Coordinates of N, CA and C in Angstrom, one line a residue:
M1 N -0.3 -18.0 -19.0 CA 0.5 -16.8 -19.3 C 1.7 -16.7 -18.4
K2 N 2.9 -16.3 -18.9 CA 4.0 -16.2 -18.1 C 3.9 -14.9 -17.3
V3 N 4.7 -14.9 -16.1 CA 4.7 -13.8 -15.2 C 6.0 -13.1 -15.3
K4 N 5.9 -11.8 -15.6 CA 7.1 -10.9 -15.7 C 7.1 -9.8 -14.6
T5 N 5.9 -9.4 -14.2 CA 5.8 -8.2 -13.3 C 4.8 -8.5 -12.2
I6 N 5.2 -8.0 -11.0 CA 4.4 -8.2 -9.8 C 4.3 -6.9 -9.0
L7 N 3.1 -6.6 -8.5 CA 2.9 -5.5 -7.6 C 2.6 -6.1 -6.2
V8 N 3.4 -5.8 -5.2 CA 3.1 -6.2 -3.8 C 2.6 -5.1 -3.0
S9 N 1.4 -5.3 -2.4 CA 0.7 -4.2 -1.7 C 1.2 -4.0 -0.3
Q10 N 2.5 -3.9 -0.2 CA 3.2 -3.7 1.1 C 4.5 -2.9 0.9
P11 N 5.1 -2.3 1.9 CA 6.3 -1.6 1.8 C 7.4 -2.6 1.3
E12 N 8.4 -2.1 0.7 CA 9.6 -2.9 0.2 C 10.4 -3.4 1.4
P13 N 10.7 -4.7 1.5 CA 11.5 -5.2 2.6 C 12.9 -4.5 2.6
K14 N 13.4 -4.2 3.9 CA 14.7 -3.5 4.0 C 15.8 -4.5 3.9
L15 N 15.6 -5.8 4.1 CA 16.7 -6.7 4.0 C 17.1 -7.0 2.6
E16 N 18.4 -7.0 2.3 CA 18.9 -7.2 1.0 C 18.7 -8.6 0.5
N17 N 18.7 -9.6 1.5 CA 18.5 -11.0 1.1 C 17.1 -11.5 1.5
S18 N 16.1 -10.6 1.3 CA 14.7 -10.9 1.6 C 14.3 -12.0 0.6
P19 N 13.2 -12.8 1.0 CA 12.7 -13.8 0.1 C 12.3 -13.2 -1.3
Y20 N 11.8 -12.0 -1.3 CA 11.5 -11.3 -2.6 C 12.7 -11.1 -3.5
A21 N 13.8 -10.7 -2.9 CA 15.0 -10.5 -3.6 C 15.5 -11.8 -4.3
K22 N 15.4 -12.9 -3.5 CA 15.7 -14.2 -4.1 C 14.8 -14.6 -5.2
L23 N 13.5 -14.3 -5.1 CA 12.5 -14.6 -6.1 C 12.8 -13.8 -7.4
I24 N 13.1 -12.5 -7.2 CA 13.4 -11.7 -8.3 C 14.7 -12.2 -9.1
E25 N 15.7 -12.6 -8.3 CA 16.9 -13.0 -9.0 C 16.7 -14.3 -9.7
K26 N 16.0 -15.2 -9.1 CA 15.8 -16.6 -9.7 C 14.9 -16.5 -10.9
E27 N 13.8 -15.8 -10.9 CA 12.9 -15.8 -12.0 C 13.0 -14.6 -12.9
K28 N 14.0 -13.7 -12.6 CA 14.2 -12.5 -13.5 C 12.9 -11.7 -13.6
L29 N 12.3 -11.3 -12.5 CA 11.1 -10.6 -12.5 C 11.3 -9.1 -12.2
T30 N 10.3 -8.3 -12.5 CA 10.2 -7.0 -12.0 C 9.1 -6.9 -10.9
V31 N 9.5 -6.6 -9.7 CA 8.6 -6.6 -8.6 C 8.6 -5.2 -8.0
D32 N 7.5 -4.6 -7.9 CA 7.3 -3.3 -7.3 C 6.6 -3.4 -6.0
F33 N 6.9 -2.5 -5.1 CA 6.2 -2.5 -3.7 C 5.5 -1.2 -3.6
R34 N 4.2 -1.3 -3.2 CA 3.4 -0.1 -3.0 C 2.3 -0.4 -2.0
P35 N 2.4 0.2 -0.8 CA 1.4 0.0 0.2 C 0.1 0.5 -0.2
F36 N -1.0 -0.4 -0.2 CA -2.3 0.0 -0.5 C -3.0 0.7 0.6
I37 N -2.5 0.5 1.8 CA -3.1 1.1 3.0 C -1.9 1.6 3.9
H38 N -2.2 2.5 4.8 CA -1.2 2.9 5.8 C -1.9 3.3 7.0
V39 N -1.1 3.4 8.1 CA -1.7 3.7 9.4 C -1.1 5.1 9.8
E40 N -2.0 5.8 10.6 CA -1.6 7.1 11.1 C -1.8 7.1 12.6
G41 N -0.8 7.6 13.3 CA -1.0 7.6 14.8 C 0.3 7.7 15.5
V42 N 0.3 7.5 16.8 CA 1.4 7.7 17.7 C 1.6 6.5 18.6
V43 N 2.9 6.0 18.8 CA 3.2 4.9 19.7 C 3.8 5.5 20.9
P44 N 3.2 5.2 22.1 CA 3.7 5.6 23.4 C 5.1 5.1 23.7
D45 N 5.9 5.8 24.4 CA 7.3 5.4 24.5 C 7.7 5.2 26.0
T46 N 6.7 5.0 26.9 CA 7.1 4.9 28.3 C 6.6 3.6 28.9
M47 N 6.4 2.5 28.1 CA 5.8 1.3 28.6 C 6.6 0.1 28.3
K48 N 6.2 -1.0 28.9 CA 6.7 -2.4 28.5 C 5.8 -2.7 27.3
Y49 N 6.4 -3.5 26.4 CA 5.7 -3.9 25.2 C 5.6 -5.4 25.0
F50 N 4.4 -5.9 24.8 CA 4.1 -7.3 24.6 C 3.8 -7.5 23.1
C51 N 4.6 -8.1 22.3 CA 4.4 -8.2 20.9 C 4.1 -9.6 20.5
Q52 N 3.1 -9.7 19.7 CA 2.5 -11.0 19.3 C 3.6 -11.9 18.5
S53 N 4.4 -11.2 17.8 CA 5.4 -11.9 17.0 C 6.7 -11.1 16.8
E54 N 7.7 -11.7 16.3 CA 9.0 -10.9 16.0 C 8.7 -9.8 14.9
A55 N 7.8 -10.1 14.0 CA 7.5 -9.1 12.9 C 7.0 -7.9 13.6
V56 N 6.1 -8.0 14.6 CA 5.6 -6.8 15.3 C 6.7 -6.1 16.0
A57 N 7.5 -6.9 16.7 CA 8.6 -6.3 17.4 C 9.6 -5.5 16.5
F58 N 9.9 -6.1 15.4 CA 10.8 -5.4 14.4 C 10.2 -4.1 13.9
Y59 N 8.8 -4.1 13.7 CA 8.1 -2.9 13.2 C 8.2 -1.9 14.3
L60 N 7.9 -2.3 15.6 CA 7.9 -1.4 16.7 C 9.3 -0.7 16.9
Q61 N 10.3 -1.5 16.5 CA 11.7 -0.9 16.7 C 11.9 0.3 15.9
K62 N 11.1 0.6 14.9 CA 11.3 1.8 14.1 C 10.8 3.0 14.9
Y63 N 10.0 2.8 16.0 CA 9.4 3.9 16.7 C 9.8 4.0 18.1
V64 N 10.4 3.0 18.7 CA 10.8 3.1 20.1 C 12.3 2.7 20.2
V65 N 13.0 3.1 21.3 CA 14.3 2.7 21.6 C 14.3 1.5 22.5
Y66 N 14.8 0.4 22.0 CA 14.7 -0.8 22.8 C 15.4 -0.8 24.2
R67 N 16.5 -0.1 24.2 CA 17.3 -0.2 25.5 C 16.6 0.5 26.6
K68 N 15.6 1.3 26.4 CA 14.9 2.0 27.4 C 13.8 1.2 28.1
R69 N 13.4 0.1 27.5 CA 12.3 -0.6 28.1 C 12.4 -2.1 27.7
K70 N 11.6 -2.9 28.4 CA 11.5 -4.3 28.1 C 10.5 -4.6 27.1
I71 N 10.8 -5.6 26.2 CA 9.9 -6.0 25.1 C 9.8 -7.5 25.2
Y72 N 8.6 -8.0 25.2 CA 8.3 -9.4 25.3 C 7.7 -9.9 24.0
V73 N 8.2 -11.0 23.4 CA 7.8 -11.4 22.0 C 7.3 -12.8 22.0
G74 N 6.2 -13.0 21.4 CA 5.6 -14.3 21.2 C 6.1 -14.9 19.9
Q75 N 5.7 -16.2 19.7 CA 6.2 -16.9 18.5 C 5.3 -16.4 17.3
R76 N 4.0 -16.4 17.4 CA 3.1 -16.1 16.3 C 1.7 -15.6 16.9
L77 N 1.2 -16.3 17.9 CA -0.1 -16.0 18.4 C -0.1 -15.2 19.7
L78 N -1.1 -14.5 20.0 CA -1.2 -13.7 21.2 C -1.2 -14.7 22.4
S79 N -1.7 -15.9 22.3 CA -1.7 -16.8 23.4 C -0.3 -17.3 23.8
D80 N 0.7 -17.1 22.9 CA 2.1 -17.4 23.2 C 2.6 -16.6 24.3
L81 N 2.0 -15.4 24.5 CA 2.5 -14.5 25.6 C 1.9 -14.8 27.0
A82 N 1.1 -15.9 27.1 CA 0.4 -16.2 28.3 C 1.4 -16.2 29.5
P83 N 2.6 -16.9 29.4 CA 3.5 -16.9 30.6 C 3.9 -15.5 31.0
N84 N 4.1 -14.6 30.0 CA 4.5 -13.2 30.4 C 3.4 -12.5 31.1
F85 N 2.1 -12.6 30.6 CA 1.0 -12.0 31.2 C 0.8 -12.5 32.6
K86 N 1.0 -13.8 32.8 CA 0.8 -14.4 34.1 C 1.8 -13.8 35.1
K87 N 3.0 -13.6 34.6 CA 4.1 -13.1 35.4 C 3.8 -11.7 35.9
Y88 N 3.2 -10.9 35.0 CA 2.8 -9.5 35.4 C 1.3 -9.4 35.5
K89 N 0.7 -10.3 36.2 CA -0.8 -10.3 36.2 C -1.4 -9.1 36.9
N90 N -0.7 -8.5 37.8 CA -1.2 -7.3 38.5 C -1.0 -6.0 37.8
E91 N -0.4 -6.0 36.6 CA -0.2 -4.8 35.9 C -1.5 -4.4 35.2
T92 N -1.5 -3.1 34.8 CA -2.6 -2.6 34.0 C -2.1 -2.5 32.5
Y93 N -2.9 -3.1 31.6 CA -2.4 -3.2 30.2 C -3.2 -2.3 29.3
L94 N -2.6 -1.7 28.3 CA -3.2 -0.9 27.3 C -3.0 -1.7 26.0
L95 N -4.1 -1.9 25.3 CA -4.0 -2.5 24.0 C -4.2 -1.5 22.9
P96 N -3.1 -1.0 22.2 CA -3.2 -0.1 21.1 C -3.7 -0.9 19.9
S97 N -4.8 -0.3 19.3 CA -5.3 -1.0 18.1 C -5.8 0.0 17.1
S98 N -6.2 -0.5 16.0 CA -6.8 0.3 14.9 C -8.3 0.4 15.2
D99 N -9.0 1.0 14.3 CA -10.4 1.2 14.5 C -11.2 -0.1 14.3
S100 N -10.5 -1.2 13.8 CA -11.1 -2.5 13.6 C -10.2 -3.5 14.4
L101 N -10.9 -4.4 15.0 CA -10.2 -5.4 15.9 C -10.9 -6.7 15.8
K102 N -10.1 -7.8 15.6 CA -10.6 -9.2 15.6 C -11.1 -9.5 17.0
L103 N -12.2 -10.2 17.1 CA -12.8 -10.6 18.4 C -11.9 -11.5 19.2
I104 N -11.0 -12.3 18.5 CA -10.2 -13.2 19.2 C -9.2 -12.5 20.1
V105 N -8.8 -11.2 19.8 CA -7.9 -10.5 20.6 C -8.5 -10.2 22.0
P106 N -9.6 -9.5 22.1 CA -10.2 -9.3 23.4 C -10.5 -10.5 24.2
D107 N -11.0 -11.5 23.4 CA -11.4 -12.8 24.1 C -10.2 -13.5 24.7
T108 N -9.0 -13.4 24.0 CA -7.8 -14.0 24.6 C -7.3 -13.3 25.8
L109 N -7.3 -11.9 25.7 CA -6.9 -11.1 26.9 C -7.8 -11.4 28.1
N110 N -9.1 -11.5 27.9 CA -10.0 -11.8 29.0 C -9.7 -13.2 29.6
E111 N -9.3 -14.1 28.8 CA -9.0 -15.5 29.3 C -7.7 -15.4 30.2
F112 N -6.8 -14.4 29.9 CA -5.7 -14.3 30.8 C -6.0 -13.7 32.2
G113 N -7.2 -13.2 32.3 CA -7.6 -12.6 33.6 C -6.9 -11.4 34.0
I114 N -6.4 -10.6 33.0 CA -5.7 -9.3 33.3 C -6.6 -8.1 33.2
N115 N -6.1 -7.0 33.8 CA -6.8 -5.8 33.7 C -6.3 -5.0 32.4
W116 N -7.2 -4.9 31.4 CA -6.7 -4.3 30.2 C -7.8 -3.3 29.6
T117 N -7.3 -2.4 28.9 CA -8.1 -1.4 28.2 C -7.7 -1.2 26.8
R118 N -8.7 -1.1 25.9 CA -8.3 -0.8 24.5 C -8.2 0.6 24.2
G119 N -7.2 1.0 23.5 CA -7.0 2.4 23.0 C -6.9 2.4 21.5
I120 N -7.8 3.1 20.8 CA -7.7 3.2 19.4 C -6.7 4.3 19.0
F121 N -5.5 3.9 18.7 CA -4.4 4.8 18.5 C -4.2 5.2 17.0
Y122 N -4.8 4.4 16.2 CA -4.6 4.7 14.7 C -5.7 4.1 13.9
K123 N -5.8 4.5 12.7 CA -6.9 4.0 11.8 C -6.2 3.6 10.5
T124 N -6.9 2.7 9.9 CA -6.4 2.2 8.6 C -6.9 3.2 7.5
V125 N -6.0 3.7 6.7 CA -6.3 4.7 5.7 C -5.9 4.1 4.3
M126 N -6.8 4.2 3.3 CA -6.6 3.8 2.0 C -5.7 4.8 1.3
S127 N -4.6 4.3 0.7 CA -3.6 5.1 0.1 C -4.1 5.6 -1.3
D128 N -3.6 6.7 -1.8 CA -3.9 7.2 -3.1 C -3.0 6.5 -4.1
L129 N -3.7 5.7 -5.0 CA -3.0 4.9 -6.0 C -3.2 5.4 -7.4
S130 N -3.7 6.7 -7.5 CA -4.1 7.2 -8.8 C -3.0 7.2 -9.9
D131 N -1.7 7.2 -9.4 CA -0.6 7.2 -10.4 C -0.4 5.8 -11.0
L132 N -1.1 4.8 -10.5 CA -1.0 3.4 -11.1 C -2.1 3.2 -12.1
A133 N -3.0 4.2 -12.4 CA -4.1 4.0 -13.3 C -3.8 3.3 -14.6
D134 N -2.7 3.7 -15.2 CA -2.3 3.1 -16.5 C -1.1 2.2 -16.4
V135 N -0.9 1.6 -15.2 CA 0.2 0.6 -15.1 C -0.4 -0.7 -14.8
Y136 N 0.1 -1.7 -15.5 CA -0.5 -3.1 -15.4 C 0.6 -4.1 -15.0
Y137 N 0.1 -5.0 -14.1 CA 1.0 -6.0 -13.6 C 0.4 -7.4 -13.9
D138 N 1.3 -8.4 -14.0 CA 0.8 -9.8 -14.2 C 0.2 -10.3 -12.9
I139 N 0.7 -9.9 -11.7 CA 0.2 -10.4 -10.4 C 0.1 -9.2 -9.5
L140 N -1.0 -9.2 -8.8 CA -1.2 -8.2 -7.7 C -1.3 -9.1 -6.4
V141 N -0.5 -8.6 -5.4 CA -0.4 -9.4 -4.1 C -1.0 -8.6 -3.0
F142 N -1.9 -9.3 -2.3 CA -2.7 -8.7 -1.2 C -2.5 -9.4 0.1
F143 N -2.5 -8.7 1.2 CA -2.3 -9.3 2.6 C -3.4 -9.0 3.5
S144 N -4.4 -8.2 3.1 CA -5.5 -7.9 4.0 C -6.8 -7.5 3.2
P145 N -7.9 -7.7 3.8 CA -9.2 -7.3 3.2 C -9.2 -5.8 2.8
T146 N -8.6 -5.0 3.7 CA -8.5 -3.6 3.4 C -7.7 -3.3 2.2
G147 N -6.7 -4.1 1.9 CA -6.0 -3.9 0.6 C -6.9 -4.1 -0.6
I148 N -7.7 -5.1 -0.5 CA -8.7 -5.3 -1.6 C -9.7 -4.1 -1.7
E149 N -10.1 -3.7 -0.6 CA -11.0 -2.5 -0.6 C -10.4 -1.3 -1.2
S150 N -9.1 -1.1 -0.9 CA -8.3 0.0 -1.4 C -8.2 0.0 -2.9
L151 N -8.0 -1.3 -3.4 CA -8.0 -1.4 -4.9 C -9.2 -0.9 -5.6
F152 N -10.4 -1.3 -5.0 CA -11.7 -0.9 -5.7 C -12.0 0.6 -5.3
H153 N -11.5 1.0 -4.2 CA -11.7 2.5 -3.8 C -11.0 3.4 -4.8
N154 N -9.8 3.0 -5.2 CA -9.0 3.7 -6.1 C -9.5 3.5 -7.6
F155 N -9.9 2.3 -7.9 CA -10.3 1.9 -9.2 C -11.6 1.2 -9.2
P156 N -12.7 1.9 -9.1 CA -14.0 1.3 -9.0 C -14.4 0.3 -10.1
D157 N -13.8 0.6 -11.3 CA -14.1 -0.2 -12.5 C -13.0 -1.2 -12.8
F158 N -12.2 -1.6 -11.8 CA -11.2 -2.5 -12.0 C -11.7 -3.9 -12.5
A159 N -11.1 -4.3 -13.6 CA -11.4 -5.6 -14.2 C -10.2 -6.5 -14.2
Q160 N -10.3 -7.7 -13.7 CA -9.2 -8.5 -13.5 C -8.5 -9.0 -14.8
N161 N -9.3 -9.3 -15.8 CA -8.8 -9.8 -17.1 C -7.7 -10.8 -16.9
N162 N -6.5 -10.5 -17.4 CA -5.4 -11.5 -17.3 C -4.6 -11.3 -16.1
T163 N -4.9 -10.4 -15.2 CA -4.1 -10.2 -14.0 C -4.4 -11.3 -13.0
R164 N -3.3 -11.9 -12.5 CA -3.4 -12.9 -11.4 C -3.5 -12.2 -10.1
I165 N -4.3 -12.8 -9.2 CA -4.4 -12.3 -7.8 C -3.8 -13.2 -6.8
A166 N -2.9 -12.7 -6.0 CA -2.4 -13.5 -4.9 C -2.9 -13.0 -3.6
A167 N -3.4 -13.8 -2.7 CA -3.9 -13.3 -1.4 C -3.4 -14.2 -0.3
F168 N -3.1 -13.5 0.8 CA -2.6 -14.2 2.0 C -3.6 -14.1 3.1
G169 N -4.0 -15.3 3.6 CA -5.0 -15.4 4.7 C -6.4 -15.6 4.2
S170 N -7.2 -16.3 5.0 CA -8.5 -16.7 4.6 C -9.4 -15.4 4.4
S171 N -9.3 -14.4 5.3 CA -10.1 -13.3 5.3 C -9.8 -12.4 4.0
T172 N -8.5 -12.4 3.6 CA -8.2 -11.7 2.4 C -8.7 -12.4 1.1
I173 N -8.6 -13.7 1.2 CA -9.1 -14.5 0.0 C -10.7 -14.3 -0.1
Q174 N -11.3 -14.3 1.0 CA -12.8 -14.1 1.0 C -13.2 -12.8 0.5
A175 N -12.4 -11.7 0.9 CA -12.7 -10.4 0.5 C -12.5 -10.2 -1.0
A176 N -11.5 -10.9 -1.5 CA -11.2 -10.8 -3.0 C -12.3 -11.5 -3.8
E177 N -12.7 -12.7 -3.3 CA -13.7 -13.5 -4.0 C -15.1 -12.8 -3.9
A178 N -15.3 -12.1 -2.8 CA -16.6 -11.4 -2.6 C -16.7 -10.2 -3.6
R179 N -15.5 -9.7 -4.1 CA -15.5 -8.7 -5.1 C -15.5 -9.2 -6.5
G180 N -15.6 -10.5 -6.6 CA -15.7 -11.1 -7.9 C -14.3 -11.5 -8.5
L181 N -13.3 -11.4 -7.7 CA -11.9 -11.7 -8.2 C -11.7 -13.2 -8.1
V182 N -10.9 -13.7 -9.1 CA -10.4 -15.0 -9.0 C -9.1 -15.0 -8.3
V183 N -8.9 -15.7 -7.2 CA -7.7 -15.8 -6.5 C -6.9 -17.0 -7.0
N184 N -5.8 -16.6 -7.8 CA -5.0 -17.7 -8.4 C -3.9 -18.2 -7.5
I185 N -3.5 -17.4 -6.5 CA -2.4 -17.8 -5.7 C -2.8 -17.6 -4.2
K186 N -2.9 -18.7 -3.4 CA -3.4 -18.6 -2.1 C -2.3 -19.0 -1.1
A187 N -2.2 -18.3 0.0 CA -1.2 -18.7 1.1 C -1.9 -18.2 2.4
P188 N -1.5 -18.8 3.5 CA -0.5 -19.9 3.6 C -1.2 -21.2 3.4
T189 N -0.5 -22.2 2.9 CA -0.9 -23.6 2.8 C 0.2 -24.5 3.4
P190 N -0.1 -25.7 3.7 CA 0.9 -26.6 4.2 C 2.1 -26.7 3.3
E191 N 1.9 -26.6 2.0 CA 3.0 -26.7 1.0 C 3.7 -25.4 0.9
T192 N 3.0 -24.3 1.0 CA 3.6 -22.9 0.8 C 3.1 -22.0 1.9
P193 N 3.8 -22.1 3.1 CA 3.4 -21.3 4.3 C 3.6 -19.8 4.1
S194 N 4.4 -19.4 3.2 CA 4.7 -18.0 3.0 C 4.2 -17.5 1.6
M195 N 4.0 -16.2 1.5 CA 3.6 -15.7 0.2 C 4.6 -15.9 -0.9
T196 N 5.9 -15.6 -0.5 CA 7.0 -15.8 -1.5 C 7.1 -17.2 -2.0
M197 N 6.9 -18.2 -1.1 CA 6.9 -19.6 -1.5 C 5.7 -19.9 -2.5
A198 N 4.6 -19.3 -2.2 CA 3.4 -19.5 -3.1 C 3.6 -18.9 -4.4
L199 N 4.2 -17.7 -4.4 CA 4.6 -17.1 -5.7 C 5.6 -17.9 -6.5
Q200 N 6.6 -18.4 -5.8 CA 7.6 -19.1 -6.5 C 7.1 -20.4 -7.1
K201 N 6.2 -21.1 -6.4 CA 5.6 -22.3 -6.9 C 4.8 -22.0 -8.2
Y202 N 3.9 -21.0 -8.1 CA 3.1 -20.6 -9.2 C 3.9 -20.2 -10.4
I203 N 4.9 -19.3 -10.2 CA 5.7 -18.8 -11.3 C 6.5 -19.9 -12.0
S204 N 7.0 -20.8 -11.1 CA 7.8 -21.9 -11.7 C 7.0 -22.7 -12.6
E205 N 5.7 -22.9 -12.3 CA 4.8 -23.7 -13.1 C 4.4 -23.0 -14.4
V206 N 4.0 -21.7 -14.3 CA 3.5 -21.0 -15.5 C 4.7 -20.5 -16.4
N207 N 5.8 -20.3 -15.9 CA 7.0 -19.8 -16.7 C 7.9 -20.9 -17.2
A208 N 7.5 -22.1 -16.9 CA 8.3 -23.2 -17.3 C 8.3 -23.3 -18.9

């Protein structure tokens, strides 16, 4: 079945030339953005910040003024920041986190041999999606297991039928499959390292 409509369970990108914008233009699609989850909390504004990736740093920029403090950015992994942590080994670090945290994070920080404390500054909250009850999309795009849980929290009787599911990351794929969903589009892969690339590949094939 051809794809004409997509719902992405994230906020709409602010960049005009985002990969989604290019996908919409090329394939003549209707793509809506609706966060299935959101976070609530406060970001402190008196510290140095060590960001795992540029994406985190860009997100942080919405809440803090860069010129007032130093920000250190890794390529993608927490381990990328090892040189920075070693440089400031005698500092005391605060790890702001949600109410859920992957074990690899504390394990990596312990390997650095630094003095750190975890602070639960926010929690993941399932958004109210009741207004989408009678709206149907050809593809639903998910980026976290919590997004999958939010879908069934809002729509306990959700039936996939002809809806295609796109999932990013092994944990998201596992969460979808555990709920009995068929994941039609998976990312990242060596061929399609981003979700938009995976969507483009799939849509090019089914819409041909």
